[in-house]
Coordinates of C-alpha atoms and ligand atoms in Angstrom, one line a residue:
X1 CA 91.8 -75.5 14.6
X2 CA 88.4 -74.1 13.9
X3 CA 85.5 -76.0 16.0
X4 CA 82.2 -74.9 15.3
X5 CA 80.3 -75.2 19.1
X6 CA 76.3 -75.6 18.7
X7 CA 73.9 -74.9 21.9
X8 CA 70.3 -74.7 21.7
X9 CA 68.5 -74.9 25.1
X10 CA 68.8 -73.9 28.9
X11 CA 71.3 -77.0 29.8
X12 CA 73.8 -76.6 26.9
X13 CA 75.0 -72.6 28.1
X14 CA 76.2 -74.0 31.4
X15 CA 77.9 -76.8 29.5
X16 CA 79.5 -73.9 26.6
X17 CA 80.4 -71.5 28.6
X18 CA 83.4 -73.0 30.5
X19 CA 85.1 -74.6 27.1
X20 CA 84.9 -71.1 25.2
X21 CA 86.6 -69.8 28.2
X22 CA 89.1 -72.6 28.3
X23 CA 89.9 -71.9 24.5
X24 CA 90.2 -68.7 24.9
X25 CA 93.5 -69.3 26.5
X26 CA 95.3 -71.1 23.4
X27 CA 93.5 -68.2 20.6
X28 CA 96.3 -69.0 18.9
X29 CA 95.5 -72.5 17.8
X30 CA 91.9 -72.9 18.6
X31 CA 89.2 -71.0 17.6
X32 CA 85.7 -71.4 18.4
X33 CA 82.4 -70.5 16.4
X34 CA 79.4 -70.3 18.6
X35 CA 76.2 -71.0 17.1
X36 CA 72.7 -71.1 18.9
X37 CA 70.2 -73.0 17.3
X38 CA 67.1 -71.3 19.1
X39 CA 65.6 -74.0 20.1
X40 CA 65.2 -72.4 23.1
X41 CA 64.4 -68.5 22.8
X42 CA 62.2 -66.9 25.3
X43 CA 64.7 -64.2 26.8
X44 CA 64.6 -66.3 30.5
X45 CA 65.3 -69.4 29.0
X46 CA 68.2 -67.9 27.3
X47 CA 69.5 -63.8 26.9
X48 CA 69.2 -64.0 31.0
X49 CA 71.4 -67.2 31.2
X50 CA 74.0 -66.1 28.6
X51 CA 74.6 -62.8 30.6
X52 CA 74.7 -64.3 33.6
X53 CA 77.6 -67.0 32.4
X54 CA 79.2 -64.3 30.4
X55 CA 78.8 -66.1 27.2
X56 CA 79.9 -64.2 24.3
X57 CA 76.6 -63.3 21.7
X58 CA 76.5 -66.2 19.3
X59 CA 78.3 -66.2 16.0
X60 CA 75.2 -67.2 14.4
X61 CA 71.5 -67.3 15.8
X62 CA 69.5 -70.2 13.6
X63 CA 65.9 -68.7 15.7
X64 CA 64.8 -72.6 15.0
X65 CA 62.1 -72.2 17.6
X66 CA 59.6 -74.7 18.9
X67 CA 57.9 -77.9 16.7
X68 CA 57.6 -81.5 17.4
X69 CA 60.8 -83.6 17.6
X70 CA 60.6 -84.2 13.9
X71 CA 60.4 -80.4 12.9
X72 CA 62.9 -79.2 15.2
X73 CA 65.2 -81.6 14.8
X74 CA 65.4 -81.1 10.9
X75 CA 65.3 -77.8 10.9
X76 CA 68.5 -77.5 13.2
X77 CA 70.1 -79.8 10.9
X78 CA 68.9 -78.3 7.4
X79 CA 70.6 -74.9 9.1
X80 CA 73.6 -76.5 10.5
X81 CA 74.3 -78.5 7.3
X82 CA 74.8 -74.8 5.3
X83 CA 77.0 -73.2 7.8
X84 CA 79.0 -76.6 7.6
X85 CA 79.3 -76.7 4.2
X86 CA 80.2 -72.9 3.6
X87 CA 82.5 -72.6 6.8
X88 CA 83.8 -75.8 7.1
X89 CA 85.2 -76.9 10.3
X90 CA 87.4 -78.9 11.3
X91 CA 85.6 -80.3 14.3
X92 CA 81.9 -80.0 15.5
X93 CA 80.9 -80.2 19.4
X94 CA 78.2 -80.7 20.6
X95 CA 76.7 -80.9 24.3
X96 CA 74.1 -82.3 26.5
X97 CA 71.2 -84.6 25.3
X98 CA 68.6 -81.9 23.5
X99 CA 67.4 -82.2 20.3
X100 CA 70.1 -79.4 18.6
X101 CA 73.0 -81.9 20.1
X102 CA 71.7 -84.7 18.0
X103 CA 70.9 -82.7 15.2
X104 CA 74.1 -81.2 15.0
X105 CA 76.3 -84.1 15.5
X106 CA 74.3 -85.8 12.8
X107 CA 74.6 -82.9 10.1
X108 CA 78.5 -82.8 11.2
X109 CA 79.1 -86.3 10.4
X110 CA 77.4 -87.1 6.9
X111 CA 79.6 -84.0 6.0
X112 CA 82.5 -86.5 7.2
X113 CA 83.5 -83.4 9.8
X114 CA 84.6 -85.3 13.0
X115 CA 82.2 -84.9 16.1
X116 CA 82.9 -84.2 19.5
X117 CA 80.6 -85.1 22.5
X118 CA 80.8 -83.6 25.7
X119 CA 78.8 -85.7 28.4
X120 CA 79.1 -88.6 26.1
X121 CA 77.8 -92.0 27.8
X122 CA 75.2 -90.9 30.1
X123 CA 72.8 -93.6 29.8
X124 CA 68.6 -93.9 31.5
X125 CA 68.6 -97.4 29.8
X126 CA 64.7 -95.9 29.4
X127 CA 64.0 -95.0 25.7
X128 CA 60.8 -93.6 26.3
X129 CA 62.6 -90.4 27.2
X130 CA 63.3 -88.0 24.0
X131 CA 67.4 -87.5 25.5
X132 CA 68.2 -91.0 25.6
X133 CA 67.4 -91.5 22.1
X134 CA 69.5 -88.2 21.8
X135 CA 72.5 -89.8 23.7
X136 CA 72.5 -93.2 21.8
X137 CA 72.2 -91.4 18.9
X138 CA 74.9 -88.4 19.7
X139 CA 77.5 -91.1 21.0
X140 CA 77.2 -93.5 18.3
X141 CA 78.2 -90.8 15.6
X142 CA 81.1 -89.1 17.6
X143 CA 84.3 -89.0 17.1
X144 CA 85.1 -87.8 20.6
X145 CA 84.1 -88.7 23.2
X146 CA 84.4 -87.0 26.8
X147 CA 83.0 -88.4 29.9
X148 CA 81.6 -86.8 33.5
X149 CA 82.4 -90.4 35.2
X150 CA 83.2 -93.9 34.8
X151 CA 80.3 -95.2 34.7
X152 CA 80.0 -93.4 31.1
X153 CA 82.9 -94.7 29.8
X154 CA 81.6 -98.6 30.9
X155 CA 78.2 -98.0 29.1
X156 CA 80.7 -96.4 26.0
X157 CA 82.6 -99.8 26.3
X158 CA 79.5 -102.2 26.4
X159 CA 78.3 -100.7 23.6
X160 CA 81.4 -101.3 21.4
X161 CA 83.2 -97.8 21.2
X162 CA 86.6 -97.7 21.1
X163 CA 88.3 -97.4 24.5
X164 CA 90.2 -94.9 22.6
X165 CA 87.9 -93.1 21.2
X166 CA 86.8 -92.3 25.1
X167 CA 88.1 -89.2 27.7
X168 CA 87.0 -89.5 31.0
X169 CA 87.5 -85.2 32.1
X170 CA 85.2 -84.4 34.6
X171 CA 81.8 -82.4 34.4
X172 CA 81.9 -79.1 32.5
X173 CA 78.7 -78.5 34.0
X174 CA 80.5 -78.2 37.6
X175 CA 82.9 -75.9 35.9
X176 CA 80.7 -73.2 35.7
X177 CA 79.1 -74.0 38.6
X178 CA 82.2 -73.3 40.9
X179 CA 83.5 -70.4 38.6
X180 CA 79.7 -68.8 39.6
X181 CA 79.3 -69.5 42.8
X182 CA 81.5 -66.4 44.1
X183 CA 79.2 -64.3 41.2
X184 CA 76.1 -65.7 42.4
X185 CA 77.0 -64.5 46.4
X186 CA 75.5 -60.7 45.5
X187 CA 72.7 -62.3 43.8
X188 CA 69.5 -60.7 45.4
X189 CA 67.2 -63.5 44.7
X190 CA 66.7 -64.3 48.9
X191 CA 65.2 -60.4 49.2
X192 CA 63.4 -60.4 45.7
X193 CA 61.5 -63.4 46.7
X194 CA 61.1 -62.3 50.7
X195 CA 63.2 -65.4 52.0
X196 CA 65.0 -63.1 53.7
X197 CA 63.9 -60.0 55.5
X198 CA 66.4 -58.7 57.7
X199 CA 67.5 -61.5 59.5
X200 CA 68.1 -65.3 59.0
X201 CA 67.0 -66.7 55.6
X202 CA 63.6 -69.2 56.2
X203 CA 63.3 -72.5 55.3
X204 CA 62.5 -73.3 51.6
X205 CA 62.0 -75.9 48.9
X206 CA 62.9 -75.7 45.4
X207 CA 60.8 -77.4 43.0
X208 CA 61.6 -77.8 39.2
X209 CA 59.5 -79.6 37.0
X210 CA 59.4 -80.4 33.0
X211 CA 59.8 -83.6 31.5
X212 CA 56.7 -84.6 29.6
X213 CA 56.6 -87.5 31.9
X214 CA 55.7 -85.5 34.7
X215 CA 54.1 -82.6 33.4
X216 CA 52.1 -83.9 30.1
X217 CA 49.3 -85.8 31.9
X218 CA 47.0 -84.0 34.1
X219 CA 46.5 -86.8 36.7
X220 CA 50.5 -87.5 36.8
X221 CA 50.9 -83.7 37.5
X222 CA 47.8 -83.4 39.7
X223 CA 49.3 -86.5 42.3
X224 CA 52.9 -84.9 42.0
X225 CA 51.3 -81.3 43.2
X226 CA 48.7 -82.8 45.6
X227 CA 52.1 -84.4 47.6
X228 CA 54.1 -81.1 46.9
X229 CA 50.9 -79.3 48.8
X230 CA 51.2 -81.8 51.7
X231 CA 55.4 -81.4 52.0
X232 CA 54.7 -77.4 51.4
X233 CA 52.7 -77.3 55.1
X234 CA 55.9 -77.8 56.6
X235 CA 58.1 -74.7 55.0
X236 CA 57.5 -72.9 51.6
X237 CA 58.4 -74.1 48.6
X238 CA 59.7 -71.9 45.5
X239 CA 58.6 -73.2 41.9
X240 CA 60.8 -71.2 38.9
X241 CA 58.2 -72.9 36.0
X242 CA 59.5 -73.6 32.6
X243 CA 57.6 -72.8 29.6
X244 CA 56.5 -76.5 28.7
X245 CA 55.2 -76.9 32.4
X246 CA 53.7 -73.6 32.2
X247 CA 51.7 -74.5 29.3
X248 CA 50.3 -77.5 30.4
X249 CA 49.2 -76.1 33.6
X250 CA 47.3 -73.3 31.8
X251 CA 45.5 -76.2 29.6
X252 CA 44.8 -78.1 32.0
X253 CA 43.2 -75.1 33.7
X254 CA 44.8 -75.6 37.2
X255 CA 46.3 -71.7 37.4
X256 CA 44.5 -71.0 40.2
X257 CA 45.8 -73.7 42.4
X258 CA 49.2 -71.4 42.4
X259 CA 50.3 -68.4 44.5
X260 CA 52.2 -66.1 41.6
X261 CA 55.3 -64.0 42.7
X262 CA 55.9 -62.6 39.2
X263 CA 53.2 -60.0 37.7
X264 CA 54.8 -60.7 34.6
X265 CA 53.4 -64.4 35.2
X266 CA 50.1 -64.0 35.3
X267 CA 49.2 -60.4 33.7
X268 CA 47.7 -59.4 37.0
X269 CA 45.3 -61.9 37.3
X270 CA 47.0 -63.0 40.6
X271 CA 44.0 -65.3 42.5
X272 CA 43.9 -63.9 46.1
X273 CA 43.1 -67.6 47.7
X274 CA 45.3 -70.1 45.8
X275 CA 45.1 -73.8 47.5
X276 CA 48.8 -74.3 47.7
X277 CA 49.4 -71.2 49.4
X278 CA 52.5 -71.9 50.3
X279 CA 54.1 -72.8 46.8
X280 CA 55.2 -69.5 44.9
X281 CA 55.7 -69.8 41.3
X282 CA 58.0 -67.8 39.5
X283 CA 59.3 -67.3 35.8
X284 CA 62.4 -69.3 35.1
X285 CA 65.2 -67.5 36.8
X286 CA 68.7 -66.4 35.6
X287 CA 71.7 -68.8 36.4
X288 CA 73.3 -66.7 39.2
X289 CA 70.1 -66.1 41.1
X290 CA 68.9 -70.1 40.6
X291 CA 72.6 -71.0 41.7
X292 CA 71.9 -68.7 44.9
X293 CA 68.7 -70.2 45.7
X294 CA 69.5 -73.6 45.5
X295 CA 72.4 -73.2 47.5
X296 CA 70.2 -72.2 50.6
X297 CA 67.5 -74.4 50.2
X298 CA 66.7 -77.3 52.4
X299 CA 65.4 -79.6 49.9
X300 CA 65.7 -79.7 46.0
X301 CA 62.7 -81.2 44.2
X302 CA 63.6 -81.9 40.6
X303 CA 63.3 -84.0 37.1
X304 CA 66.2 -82.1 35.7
X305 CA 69.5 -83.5 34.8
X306 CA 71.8 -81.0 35.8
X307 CA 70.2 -79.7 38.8
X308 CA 71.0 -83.6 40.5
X309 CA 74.8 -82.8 39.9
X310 CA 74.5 -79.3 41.2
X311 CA 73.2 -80.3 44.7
X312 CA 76.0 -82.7 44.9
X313 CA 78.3 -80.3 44.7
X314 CA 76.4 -78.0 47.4
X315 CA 75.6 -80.8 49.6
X316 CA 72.1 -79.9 49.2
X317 CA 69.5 -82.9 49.6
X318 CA 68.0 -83.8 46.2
X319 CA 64.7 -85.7 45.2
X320 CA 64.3 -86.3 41.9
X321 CA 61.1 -87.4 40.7
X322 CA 61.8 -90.0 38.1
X323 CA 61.9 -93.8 38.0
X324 CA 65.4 -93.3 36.6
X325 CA 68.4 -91.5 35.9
X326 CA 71.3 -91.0 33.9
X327 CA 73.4 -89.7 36.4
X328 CA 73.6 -92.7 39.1
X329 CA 76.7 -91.3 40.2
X330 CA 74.9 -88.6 42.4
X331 CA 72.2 -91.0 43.9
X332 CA 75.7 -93.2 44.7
X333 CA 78.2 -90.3 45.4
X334 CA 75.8 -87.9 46.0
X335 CA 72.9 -86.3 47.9
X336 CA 70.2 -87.1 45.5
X337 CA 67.4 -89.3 45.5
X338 CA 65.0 -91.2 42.8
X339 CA 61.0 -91.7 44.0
X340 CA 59.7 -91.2 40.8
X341 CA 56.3 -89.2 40.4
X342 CA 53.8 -91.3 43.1
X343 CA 52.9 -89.2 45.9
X344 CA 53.2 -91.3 48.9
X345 CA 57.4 -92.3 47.8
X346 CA 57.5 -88.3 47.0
X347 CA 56.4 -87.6 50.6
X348 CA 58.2 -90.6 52.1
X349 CA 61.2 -89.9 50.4
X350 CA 61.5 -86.0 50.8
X351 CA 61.2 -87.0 54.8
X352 CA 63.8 -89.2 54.9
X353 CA 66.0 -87.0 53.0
X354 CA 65.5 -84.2 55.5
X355 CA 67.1 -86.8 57.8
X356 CA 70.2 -87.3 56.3
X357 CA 74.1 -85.7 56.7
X358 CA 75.4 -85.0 53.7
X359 CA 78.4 -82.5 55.1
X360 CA 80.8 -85.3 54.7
X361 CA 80.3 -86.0 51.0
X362 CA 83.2 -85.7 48.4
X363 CA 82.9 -84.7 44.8
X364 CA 82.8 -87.1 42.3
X365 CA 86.7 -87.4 40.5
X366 CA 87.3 -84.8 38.5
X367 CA 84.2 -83.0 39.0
X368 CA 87.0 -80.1 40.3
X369 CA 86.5 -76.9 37.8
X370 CA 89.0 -78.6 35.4
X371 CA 87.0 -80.3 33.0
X372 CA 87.2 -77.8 30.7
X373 CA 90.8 -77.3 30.1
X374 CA 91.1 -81.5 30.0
X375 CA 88.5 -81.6 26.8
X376 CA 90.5 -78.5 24.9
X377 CA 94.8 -80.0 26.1
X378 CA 92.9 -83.4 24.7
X379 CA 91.6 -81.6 21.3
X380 CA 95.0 -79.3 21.4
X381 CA 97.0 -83.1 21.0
X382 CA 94.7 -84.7 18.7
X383 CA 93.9 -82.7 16.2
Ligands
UD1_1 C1 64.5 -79.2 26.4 C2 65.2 -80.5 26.3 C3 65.4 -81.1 27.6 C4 66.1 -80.2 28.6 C5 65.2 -78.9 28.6 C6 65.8 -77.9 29.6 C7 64.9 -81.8 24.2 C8 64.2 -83.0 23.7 N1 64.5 -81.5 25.5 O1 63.2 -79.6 26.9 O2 66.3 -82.3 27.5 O3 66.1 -80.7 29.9 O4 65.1 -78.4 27.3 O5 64.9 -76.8 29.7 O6 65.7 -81.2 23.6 N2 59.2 -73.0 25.2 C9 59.0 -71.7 25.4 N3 60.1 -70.9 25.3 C10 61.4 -71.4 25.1 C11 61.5 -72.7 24.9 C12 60.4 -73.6 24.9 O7 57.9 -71.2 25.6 O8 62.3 -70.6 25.1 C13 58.0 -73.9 25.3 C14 57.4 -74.2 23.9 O9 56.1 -74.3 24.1 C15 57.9 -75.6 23.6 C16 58.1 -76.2 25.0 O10 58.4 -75.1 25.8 O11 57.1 -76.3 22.8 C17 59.1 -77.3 25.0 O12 60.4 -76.8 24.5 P1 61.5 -77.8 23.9 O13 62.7 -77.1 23.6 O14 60.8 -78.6 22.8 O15 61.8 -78.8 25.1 P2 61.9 -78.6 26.7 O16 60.8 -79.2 27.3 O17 62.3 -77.2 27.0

């Protein structure tokens, strides 16, 4: 069986890298082609990443780049669409919710070339985010369909996809996380960022921010910072920023607000009296190092996706500042909690999460390391 398997951005290695492993293991009837769309390209957002999982290099590198969702989006496809029709596979997967899932599920399946979805039936139920659309669209196209929890495979069912059509395996993304974790123990991250100097390891935040709901409009990002400076008086806070967020603080001009760890960040124009003083920023980190950091910290502030399941597993109290997410299961199951991006529920809500004892939490089922190996035996019985 030859499965073509298409990542673009940050999110979609973690989700890769455990089902090449996993195929690995039956070479002899499975083979997978790797291809990287670009979408995402800076060497942070991805060589780094890829290393640290110990992806192979991609097959093919499409070096799509950045555009609006239009541009991208077409561009992955017009790529994918000649590599489908000169290689032809016998099954395309796809992961995640970025634009290059979509893209490629939807170039796979006007070439008739069945499509499977790994983290299908996530659902917001809020189409003004660009991944929802990506998720509707994704799932209603697949072939396969492979599920992190129930929930999924009740949205899957509501929407009128076969119940046979539907694998409820577990979360790949959890895969790598607990393959890592060892890995990520001689991470020096703690040191390199002076959490830790020769003794105990000091309280800290971590805060990651970049959905364009958040980050896009200066006086939703300004409230968001102004409570982050007001929760940062009580310990530090650490603030790996992404590109997109990067960007928008640059043109909105609010740089010097920010005390800069990384003289690659700010080309040595480090301001000496930043007014949060006690929020570092950083560049993006590397997978082992961010999986390090997290797992110490005291609080996780965060819009991301991923990061909400990650903290589940660590026990690690989550905030996430959204009015909604996806991935109920860790606000139920979990140690994570929505307030959305107003201030005084940011500051309310990271107190009362200090509070809490999350030591006695369980995993979610199947959220175990075994995801992996459930979406290739599936595929291996199918097909
Ligand atoms: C994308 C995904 C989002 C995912 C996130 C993880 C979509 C619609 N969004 O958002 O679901 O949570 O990745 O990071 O697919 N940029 C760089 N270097 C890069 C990549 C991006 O500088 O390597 C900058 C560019 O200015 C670009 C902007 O970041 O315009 C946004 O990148 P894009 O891939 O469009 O979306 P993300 O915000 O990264």
């Amino acid at each position: 069986m030859n499965v073509h398997l298409i990542v673009g951005a940050r999110p979609n290695f973690m989700k890769a890298a455990p089902i090449i492993e996993a195929a690995q293991q039956h070479k002899e009837k499975i083979s997978c082609y790797l291809i990287h769309t670009g979408q995402h390209y800076d060497a942070v957002m991805s060589k780094l990443v890829f290393e640290d999982l110990g992806l192979p290099k991609p097959d093919i590198y499409l070096g799509v780049g950045s555009g609006t969702h239009a541009e991208q989006t077409a561009r992955v496809m017009v790529e994918l669409e000649r590599i489908f029709v000169s290689k032809k596979p016998d099954l395309v997967m796809v992961v995640g919710d970025v634009n290059s899932t979509m893209a490629g599920a939807l170039a796979a399946s006007k070439l008739c070339i069945p499509v499977a979805h790994i983290e299908a039936g996530l659902r917001s139920f809020d189409r003004g985010m660009p991944e929802e659309i990506n998720r509707l669209v994704t799932d209603s196209i697949s072939d396969y369909l492979f599920t992190t929890c129930q929930e999924a495979d009740t949205n899957l069912l509501k929407e009128g996809h076969p119940a046979d059509h539907i694998f409820m395996v577990g979360n790949v993304m959890i895969d790598s996380l607990l393959k890592s974790q060892k890995a990520s123990d001689s991470s020096r991250i703690l040191d390199r960022l002076f959490l830790r100097q020769n003794g105990p390891v000091s309280a800290y935040s971590v805060l990651t921010l970049h959905r364009p709901s958040n980050v896009d409009d200066k006086d939703t990002l300004l409230d968001i910072f102004d409570a982050l400076r007001i929760l940062a008086k009580d310990s530090l806070m650490i603030f790996p920023v992404h590109p997109r967020t990067r960007k928008q603080i640059e043109s909105f001009g609010l740089t010097s607000l920010f005390n800069v760890l990384d003289a690659d960040m700010d080309n040595g124009k480090n301001c000496s009296r930043p007014v949060f003083d006690k929020i570092n920023c950083t560049m993006p980190l590397g997978y082992l190092d961010f999986i390090k950091l997290l797992s110490h910290a005291r609080l996780v502030l965060t819009d991301s996706g991923g990061i909400q399941e990650e903290t589940t597993i660590m026990k690690v109290p989550c905030l996430t500042l959204r009015h909604n997410t996806e991935r109920a299961i860790t606000v139920r199951e979990g140690t994570n909690l929505l307030v959305g991006n107003n201030k005084q529920k940011i500051i309310a809500g990271a107190h009362s999460q200090l509070k809490k004892d999350f030591s006695n939490i369980q995993p979610p089922k199947f959220w175990d390391g075994g995801a992996s190996h459930r979406i290739i035996n599936i595929l291996l019985n199918k097909l």
